[in-house]
XYZ file of C-alpha atoms in Angstrom:
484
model
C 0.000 0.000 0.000
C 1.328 3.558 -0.907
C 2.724 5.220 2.452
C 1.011 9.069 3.649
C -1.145 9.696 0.662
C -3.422 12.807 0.261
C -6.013 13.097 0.698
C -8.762 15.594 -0.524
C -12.177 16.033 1.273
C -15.185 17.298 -0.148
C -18.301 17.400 2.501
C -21.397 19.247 1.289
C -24.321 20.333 3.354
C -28.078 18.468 2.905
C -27.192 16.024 0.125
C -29.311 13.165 -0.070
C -27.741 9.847 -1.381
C -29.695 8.906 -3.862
C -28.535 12.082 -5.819
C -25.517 9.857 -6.531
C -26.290 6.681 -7.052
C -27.103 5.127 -10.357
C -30.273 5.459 -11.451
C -30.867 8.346 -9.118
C -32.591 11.602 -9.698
C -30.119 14.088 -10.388
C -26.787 14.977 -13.296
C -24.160 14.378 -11.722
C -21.315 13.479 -13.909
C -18.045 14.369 -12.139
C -19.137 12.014 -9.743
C -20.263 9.097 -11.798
C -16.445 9.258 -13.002
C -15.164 9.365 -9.222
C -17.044 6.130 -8.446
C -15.634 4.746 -11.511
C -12.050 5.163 -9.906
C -13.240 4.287 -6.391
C -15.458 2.705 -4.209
C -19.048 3.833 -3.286
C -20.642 2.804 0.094
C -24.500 2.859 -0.911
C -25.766 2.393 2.534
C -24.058 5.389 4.429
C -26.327 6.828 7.569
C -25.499 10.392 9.953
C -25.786 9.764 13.596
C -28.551 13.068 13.567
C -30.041 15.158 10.846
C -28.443 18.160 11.906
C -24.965 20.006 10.164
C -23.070 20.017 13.972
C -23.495 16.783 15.871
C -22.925 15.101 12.652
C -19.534 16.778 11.317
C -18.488 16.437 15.041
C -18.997 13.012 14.323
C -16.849 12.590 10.939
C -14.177 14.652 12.705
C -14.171 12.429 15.875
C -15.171 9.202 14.854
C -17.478 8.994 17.768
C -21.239 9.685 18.324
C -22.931 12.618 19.524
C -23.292 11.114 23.115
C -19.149 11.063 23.201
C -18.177 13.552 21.514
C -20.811 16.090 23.128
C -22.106 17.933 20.151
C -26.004 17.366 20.060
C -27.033 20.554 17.824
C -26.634 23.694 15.937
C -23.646 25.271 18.462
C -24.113 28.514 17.190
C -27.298 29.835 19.089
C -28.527 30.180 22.471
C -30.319 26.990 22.597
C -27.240 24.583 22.457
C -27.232 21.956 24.391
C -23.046 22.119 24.510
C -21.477 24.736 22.369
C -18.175 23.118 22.201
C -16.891 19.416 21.839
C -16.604 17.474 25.359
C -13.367 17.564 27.421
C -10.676 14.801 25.917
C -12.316 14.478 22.431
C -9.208 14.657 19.927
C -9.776 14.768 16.098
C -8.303 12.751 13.558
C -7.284 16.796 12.266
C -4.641 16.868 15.182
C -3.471 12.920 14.388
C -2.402 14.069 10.672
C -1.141 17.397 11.577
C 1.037 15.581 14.678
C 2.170 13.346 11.884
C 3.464 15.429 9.481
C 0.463 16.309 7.388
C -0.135 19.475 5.942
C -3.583 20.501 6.727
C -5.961 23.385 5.004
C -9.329 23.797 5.884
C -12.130 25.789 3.336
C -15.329 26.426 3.678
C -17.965 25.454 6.164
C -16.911 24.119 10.038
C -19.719 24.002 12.199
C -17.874 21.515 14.929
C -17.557 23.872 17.724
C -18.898 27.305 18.714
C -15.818 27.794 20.999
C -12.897 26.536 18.832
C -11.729 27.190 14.621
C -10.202 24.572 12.458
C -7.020 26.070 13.107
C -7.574 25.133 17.220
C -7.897 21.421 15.620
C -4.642 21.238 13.546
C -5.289 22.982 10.826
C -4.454 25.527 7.874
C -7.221 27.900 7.519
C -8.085 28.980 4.307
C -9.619 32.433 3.673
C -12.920 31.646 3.864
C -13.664 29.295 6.964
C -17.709 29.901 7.241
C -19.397 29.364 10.595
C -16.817 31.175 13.049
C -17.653 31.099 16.459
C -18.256 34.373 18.184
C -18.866 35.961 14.672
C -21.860 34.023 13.296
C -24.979 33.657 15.522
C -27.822 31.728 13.443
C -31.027 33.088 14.129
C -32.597 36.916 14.622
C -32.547 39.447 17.783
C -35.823 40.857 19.389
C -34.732 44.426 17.362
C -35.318 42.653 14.007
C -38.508 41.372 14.873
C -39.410 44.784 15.442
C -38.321 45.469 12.501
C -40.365 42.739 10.435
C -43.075 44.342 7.758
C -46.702 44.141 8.940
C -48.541 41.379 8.253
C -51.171 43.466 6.355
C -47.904 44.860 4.321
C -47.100 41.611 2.972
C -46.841 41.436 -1.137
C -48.572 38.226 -2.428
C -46.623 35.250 -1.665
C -44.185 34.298 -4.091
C -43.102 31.068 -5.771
C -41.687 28.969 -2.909
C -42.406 31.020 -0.395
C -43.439 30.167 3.318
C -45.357 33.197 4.970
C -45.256 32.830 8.900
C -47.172 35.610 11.201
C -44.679 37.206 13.184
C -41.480 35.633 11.564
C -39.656 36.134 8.892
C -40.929 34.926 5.120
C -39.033 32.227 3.924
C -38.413 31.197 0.343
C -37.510 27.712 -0.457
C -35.392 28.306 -3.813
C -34.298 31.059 -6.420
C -32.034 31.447 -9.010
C -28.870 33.317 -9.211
C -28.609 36.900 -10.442
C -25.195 38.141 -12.139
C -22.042 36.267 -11.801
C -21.740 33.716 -9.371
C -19.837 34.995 -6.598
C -21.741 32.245 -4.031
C -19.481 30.921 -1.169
C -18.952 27.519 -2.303
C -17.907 29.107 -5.617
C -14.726 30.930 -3.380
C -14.804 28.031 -1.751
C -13.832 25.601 -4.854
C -11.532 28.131 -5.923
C -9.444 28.626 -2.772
C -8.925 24.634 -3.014
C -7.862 24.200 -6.332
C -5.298 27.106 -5.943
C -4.196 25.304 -2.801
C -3.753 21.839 -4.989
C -1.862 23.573 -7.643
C 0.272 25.321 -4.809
C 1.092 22.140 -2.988
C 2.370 20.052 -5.887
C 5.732 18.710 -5.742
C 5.991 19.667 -2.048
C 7.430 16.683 -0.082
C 4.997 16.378 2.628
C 1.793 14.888 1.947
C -1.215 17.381 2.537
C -4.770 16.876 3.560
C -7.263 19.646 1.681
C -10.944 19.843 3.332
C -13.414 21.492 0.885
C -16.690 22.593 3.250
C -19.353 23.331 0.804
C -22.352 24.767 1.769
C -24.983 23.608 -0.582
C -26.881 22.001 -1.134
C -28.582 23.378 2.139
C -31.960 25.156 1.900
C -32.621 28.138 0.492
C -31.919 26.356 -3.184
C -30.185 28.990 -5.154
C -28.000 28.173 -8.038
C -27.054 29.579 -11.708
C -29.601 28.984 -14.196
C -27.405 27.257 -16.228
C -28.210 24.493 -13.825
C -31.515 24.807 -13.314
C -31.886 24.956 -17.162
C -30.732 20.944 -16.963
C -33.893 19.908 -15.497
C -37.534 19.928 -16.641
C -40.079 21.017 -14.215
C -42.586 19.409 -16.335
C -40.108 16.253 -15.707
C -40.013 15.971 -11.999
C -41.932 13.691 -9.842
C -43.306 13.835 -6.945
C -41.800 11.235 -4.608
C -43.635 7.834 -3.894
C -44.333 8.852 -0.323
C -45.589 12.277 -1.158
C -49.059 11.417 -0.286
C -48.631 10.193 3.009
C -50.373 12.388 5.863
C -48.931 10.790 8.747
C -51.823 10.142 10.472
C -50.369 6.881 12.222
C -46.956 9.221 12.639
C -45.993 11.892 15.660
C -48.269 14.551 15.717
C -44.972 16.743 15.397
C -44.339 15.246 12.168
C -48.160 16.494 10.429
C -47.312 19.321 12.140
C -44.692 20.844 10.324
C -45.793 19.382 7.124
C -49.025 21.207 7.694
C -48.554 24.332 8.850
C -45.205 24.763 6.895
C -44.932 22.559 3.444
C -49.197 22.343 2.832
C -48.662 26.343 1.839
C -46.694 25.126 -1.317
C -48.988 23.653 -4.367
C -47.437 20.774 -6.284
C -46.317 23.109 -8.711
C -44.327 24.683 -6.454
C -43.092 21.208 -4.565
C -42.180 19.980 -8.160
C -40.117 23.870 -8.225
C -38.213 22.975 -5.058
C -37.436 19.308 -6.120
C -36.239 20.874 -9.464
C -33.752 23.512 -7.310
C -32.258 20.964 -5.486
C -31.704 18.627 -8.034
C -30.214 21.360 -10.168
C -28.086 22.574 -6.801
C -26.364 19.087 -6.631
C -25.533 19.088 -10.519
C -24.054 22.882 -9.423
C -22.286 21.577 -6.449
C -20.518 18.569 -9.071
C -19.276 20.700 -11.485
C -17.297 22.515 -8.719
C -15.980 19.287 -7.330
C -14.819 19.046 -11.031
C -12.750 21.445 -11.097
C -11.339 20.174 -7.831
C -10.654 16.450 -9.766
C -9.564 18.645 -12.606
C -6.989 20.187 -10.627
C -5.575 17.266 -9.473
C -5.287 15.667 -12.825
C -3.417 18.693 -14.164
C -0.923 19.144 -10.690
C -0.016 15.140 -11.364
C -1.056 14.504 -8.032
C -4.376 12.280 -8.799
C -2.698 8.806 -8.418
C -1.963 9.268 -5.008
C -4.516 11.427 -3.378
C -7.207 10.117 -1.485
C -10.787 11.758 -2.403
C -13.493 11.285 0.303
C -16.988 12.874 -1.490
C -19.509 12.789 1.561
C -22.349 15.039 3.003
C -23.263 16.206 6.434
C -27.286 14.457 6.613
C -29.934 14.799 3.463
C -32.711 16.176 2.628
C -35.959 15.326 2.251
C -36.449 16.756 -1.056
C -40.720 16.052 -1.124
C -40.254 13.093 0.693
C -43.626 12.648 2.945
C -44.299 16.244 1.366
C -41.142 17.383 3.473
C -38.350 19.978 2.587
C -34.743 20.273 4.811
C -34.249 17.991 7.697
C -35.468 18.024 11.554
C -37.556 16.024 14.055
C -38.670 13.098 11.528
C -36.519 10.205 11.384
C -37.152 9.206 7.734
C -34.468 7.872 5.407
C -33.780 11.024 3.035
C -32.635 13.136 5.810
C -30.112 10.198 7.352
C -28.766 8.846 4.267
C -25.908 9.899 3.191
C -23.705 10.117 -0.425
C -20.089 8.525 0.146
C -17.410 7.925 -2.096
C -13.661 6.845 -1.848
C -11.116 6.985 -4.431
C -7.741 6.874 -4.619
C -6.237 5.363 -7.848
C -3.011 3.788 -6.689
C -4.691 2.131 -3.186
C -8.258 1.121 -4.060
C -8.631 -2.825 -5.507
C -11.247 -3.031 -8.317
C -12.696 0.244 -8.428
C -15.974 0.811 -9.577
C -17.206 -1.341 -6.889
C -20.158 -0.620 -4.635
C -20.146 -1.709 -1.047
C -23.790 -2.478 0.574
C -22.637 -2.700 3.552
C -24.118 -0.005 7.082
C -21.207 2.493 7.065
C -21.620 5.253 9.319
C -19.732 8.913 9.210
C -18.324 7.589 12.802
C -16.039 5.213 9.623
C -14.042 8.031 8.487
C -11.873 9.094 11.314
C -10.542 5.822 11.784
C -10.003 5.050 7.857
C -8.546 8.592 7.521
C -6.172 7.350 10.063
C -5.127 4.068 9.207
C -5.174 5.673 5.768
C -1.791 7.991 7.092
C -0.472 4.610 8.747
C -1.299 6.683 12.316
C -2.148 3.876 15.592
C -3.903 5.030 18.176
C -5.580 2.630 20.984
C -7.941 5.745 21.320
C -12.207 4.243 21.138
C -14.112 5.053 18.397
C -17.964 4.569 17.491
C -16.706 4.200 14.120
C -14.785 1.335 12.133
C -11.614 1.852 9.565
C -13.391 1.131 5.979
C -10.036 -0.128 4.852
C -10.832 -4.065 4.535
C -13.194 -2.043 1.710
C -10.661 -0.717 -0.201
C -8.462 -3.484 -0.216
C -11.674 -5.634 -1.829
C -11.709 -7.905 1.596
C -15.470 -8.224 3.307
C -14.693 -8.346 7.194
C -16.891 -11.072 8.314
C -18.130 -9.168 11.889
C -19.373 -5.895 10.375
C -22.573 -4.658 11.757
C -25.667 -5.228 10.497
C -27.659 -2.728 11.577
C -27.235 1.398 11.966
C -28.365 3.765 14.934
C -29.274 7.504 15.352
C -29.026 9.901 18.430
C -30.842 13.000 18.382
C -31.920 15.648 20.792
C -33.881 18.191 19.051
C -32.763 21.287 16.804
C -33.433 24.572 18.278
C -36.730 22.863 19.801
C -35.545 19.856 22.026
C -37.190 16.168 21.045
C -35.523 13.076 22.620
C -35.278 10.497 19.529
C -33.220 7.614 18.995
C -33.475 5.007 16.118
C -32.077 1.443 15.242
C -32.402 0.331 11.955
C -31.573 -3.177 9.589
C -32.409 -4.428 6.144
C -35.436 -5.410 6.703
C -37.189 -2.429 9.375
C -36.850 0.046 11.638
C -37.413 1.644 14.667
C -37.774 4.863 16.343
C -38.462 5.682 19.714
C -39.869 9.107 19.618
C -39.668 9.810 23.440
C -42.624 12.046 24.376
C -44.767 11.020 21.153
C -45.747 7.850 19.318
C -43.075 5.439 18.179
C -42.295 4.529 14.956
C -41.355 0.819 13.387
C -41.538 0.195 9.611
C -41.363 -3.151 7.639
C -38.731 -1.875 4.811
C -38.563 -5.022 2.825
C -42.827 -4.511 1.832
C -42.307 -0.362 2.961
C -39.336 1.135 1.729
C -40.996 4.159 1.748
C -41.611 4.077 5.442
C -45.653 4.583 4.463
C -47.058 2.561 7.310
C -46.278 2.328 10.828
C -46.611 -1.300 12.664
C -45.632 -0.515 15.963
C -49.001 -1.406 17.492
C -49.402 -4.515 15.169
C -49.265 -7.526 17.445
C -47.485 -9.330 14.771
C -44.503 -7.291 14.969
C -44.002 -7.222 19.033
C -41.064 -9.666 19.010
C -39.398 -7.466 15.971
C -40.263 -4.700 17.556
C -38.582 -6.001 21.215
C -35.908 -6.941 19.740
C -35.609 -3.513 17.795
C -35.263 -1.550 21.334
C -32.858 -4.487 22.724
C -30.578 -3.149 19.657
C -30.891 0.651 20.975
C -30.286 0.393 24.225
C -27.042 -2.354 23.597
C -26.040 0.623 21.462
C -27.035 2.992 23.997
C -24.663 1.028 26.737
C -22.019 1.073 24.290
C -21.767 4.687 23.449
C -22.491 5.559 27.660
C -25.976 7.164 26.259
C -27.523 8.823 28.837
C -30.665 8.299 27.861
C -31.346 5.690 30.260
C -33.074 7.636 33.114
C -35.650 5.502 35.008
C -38.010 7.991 36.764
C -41.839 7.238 35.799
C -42.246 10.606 33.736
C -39.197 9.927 31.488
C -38.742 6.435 31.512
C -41.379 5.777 28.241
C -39.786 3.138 25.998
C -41.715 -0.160 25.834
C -39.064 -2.251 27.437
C -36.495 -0.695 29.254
C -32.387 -1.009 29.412
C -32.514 -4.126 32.059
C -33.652 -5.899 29.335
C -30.171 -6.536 27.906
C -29.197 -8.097 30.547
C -32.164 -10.943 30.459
């Protein structure tokens, strides 16, 4: 195997899987000729739906319940704003071992520390800098908020909410693009050139922001897709009614304000965001082929948590624990240390995987615990006999709390929802997660077994979600029943 290759990271914000994957929705060419020279892992899950806890997790190899990181970190209603005492990043590894590290583009790890506290380079633009960038609005722009009565008509994807803000789900680009993952791609390919023929090997981390809601790109992309083309997902019909009430909530008081038209308009900008979003990791690929330094760089393609893109008549991410917004696009390639590329591994891989690859990668030991597992046996075209077969979730709430954890397996799924109905769906006759068979008698030993799996995972990761006092203590069998 080649010794301390590098390795080039490109982590976007909201991308769903299946905007990869062959026979999937969107154009995405750049990246069907990256899994050509690599290795695809179709079945790649977040630990939570939410940008923070979820790069914490890729950047620690551990879950949110380690490394401490449970939301957005960047507003008063985080549950930790920084990452828990002792939690060292697989940043500080490579830089310790000789690595030279640059960071672009978004962070979103810590609201207390920058990329360069973790062992690396910044770039110029490093988006999401604690003590700069509070999401959210003060009580003096309220005030400032037009009137109701004020209000134009609503526009094409837009969300009118009394006493917030108007929200508009996507729009189109006007003038020359000068968005931030545009600076973003070009700041890293100026970086590859620079670093070509030095003697170290590097490590490049391209943070893109899209493609998070709102959906704005150039119309050239939009231009690529048909609205009269799109459909509206398989699940699009479902009301929920045998879901949390939180869940018809949102989609009713939020997503029913948008006609199909308009749901087909916001499918469209997506679609069209990710075809944006390849073309700049293009020019990234590009750049490498043209420095001579593609044979033995490593290029991880991977995204935060998904979208739901119409799913359940959805948009964004949040409290539902559906598949769009946990599944994941992840590719590997790196020509001179992959066996038979153009595989694709269906394995459970989790973003808890990378720190540990990324390390064994740099030929860097460490007897330090991880969530995750190195992907390596992967890339040398070996199937490890013991790896898991099944995939969990922790999750806390956004800026509203929600306890919610989830086990899942090929063939169903569970959610304990905490405070509101659970959740457990037969995948192999409802992929689609339509119908929920929690209370079907049929499915009590599935469904036992299903909470078994979350709390052994719960032990495992010391989740604290474990309290016994009769308010809190809701799930349908409790943690002693591992030990039966």
């Amino acid at each position: 195997m080649p010794e301390k290759p590098n390795i080039l990271i490109v982590m976007t914000d909201h991308q769903r899987a299946d905007t990869i994957l062959p026979g999937g929705p969107a154009i995405t060419p750049n990246l069907d000729k990256l899994m050509k020279k690599g290795i695809t892992f179709t079945n790649t899950y977040c630990p939570t739906a939410h940008c923070c806890p979820s790069r914490a997790t890729f950047m620690s190899g551990l879950y949110p319940s380690r490394h401490g990181i449970w939301n957005n970190v960047l507003n008063g209603q985080a549950i930790n704003t920084e990452l828990a005492p002792g939690v060292k990043l697989w940043s500080e590894d490579l830089a310790e071992y000789g690595y030279s590290m640059h960071y672009s583009g978004k962070w979103h790890v810590s609201g207390k520390e920058l990329p360069r506290d973790r062992g690396w380079n910044e770039m110029a633009t490093v988006s999401a800098i604690p003590g700069i960038t509070h999401h959210g609005i003060t009580w003096d722009e309220y005030g400032k908020l037009p009137p109701e009565h004020d209000l134009k008509e609503r526009g094409s994807g837009e969300i009118r909410r009394p006493g917030y803000p108007s929200y508009k789900l996507y729009d189109t680009m006007n003038g020359p693009d000068e968005s931030h993952d545009r600076k973003v791609t070009t700041e890293s390919c100026a970086k590859i050139r620079e670093l070509a023929g030095t003697s170290d090997p590097w490590c490049i981390f391209t943070g893109f922001i899209g493609p998070h809601d709102p959906y704005v790109i150039p119309r050239k992309f939009l231009d690529l897709y048909s609205v009269e083309n799109i459909r509206l997902p398989v699940n699009y019909s479902d009301e929920m009614v045998d879901k949390p009430y939180i869940y018809r909530r949102i989609r009713n008081q939020i997503w029913n304000q948008l006609p199909e038209k308009e749901i087909k308009e916001g499918i469209r900008h997506y679609l069209a965001y990710c075809s944006y979003l390849d073309a700049l990791s293009g020019e990234l690929f590009q750049a490498l082929d043209d420095s001579g330094q593609d044979r033995n760089t490593v290029v991880i393609y991977c995204s935060d948590h998904g979208d739901y893109c119409g799913d359940h008549g959805l948009f964004c991410k949040g409290i539902h624990a559906f598949n769009g917004a946990y599944h994941v696009p992840a590719v590997i390639s790196w020509p001179e240390g992959v066996e038979n590329p153009g595989r694709k591994v269906d394995g459970f891989v989790s973003l808890a995987d990378f720190a540990p690859t990324l390390l064994e990668l740099a030929g860097i030991k460490t007897d330090r615990y991880f969530t995750g597992c190195s992907l390596m046996q992967f890339l040398n075209d070996s199937s490890p006999g013991n790896w898991r077969d099944d995939i969990h979730t922790q999750f806390n709430g956004v800026e509203l709390y929600y306890s919610q954890r989830s086990v899942k397996t090929a063939e169903f799924k569970y959610v304990f929802n905490g405070y509101d109905r659970d959740e457990l769906y037969n995948l192999t006759e409802d992929p689609h997660e339509m119908i929920n068979v929690e209370a079907e008698p049929k499915y009590q030993d599935i469904k036992k077994d299903m909470v078994k799996r979350m709390w052994k995972f719960a032990r495992m990761e010391d989740d604290s979600m474990i309290n016994p006092y009769i308010t809190v203590g809701l799930a349908p069998w409790g943690p002693g029943e591992i030990f039966k």
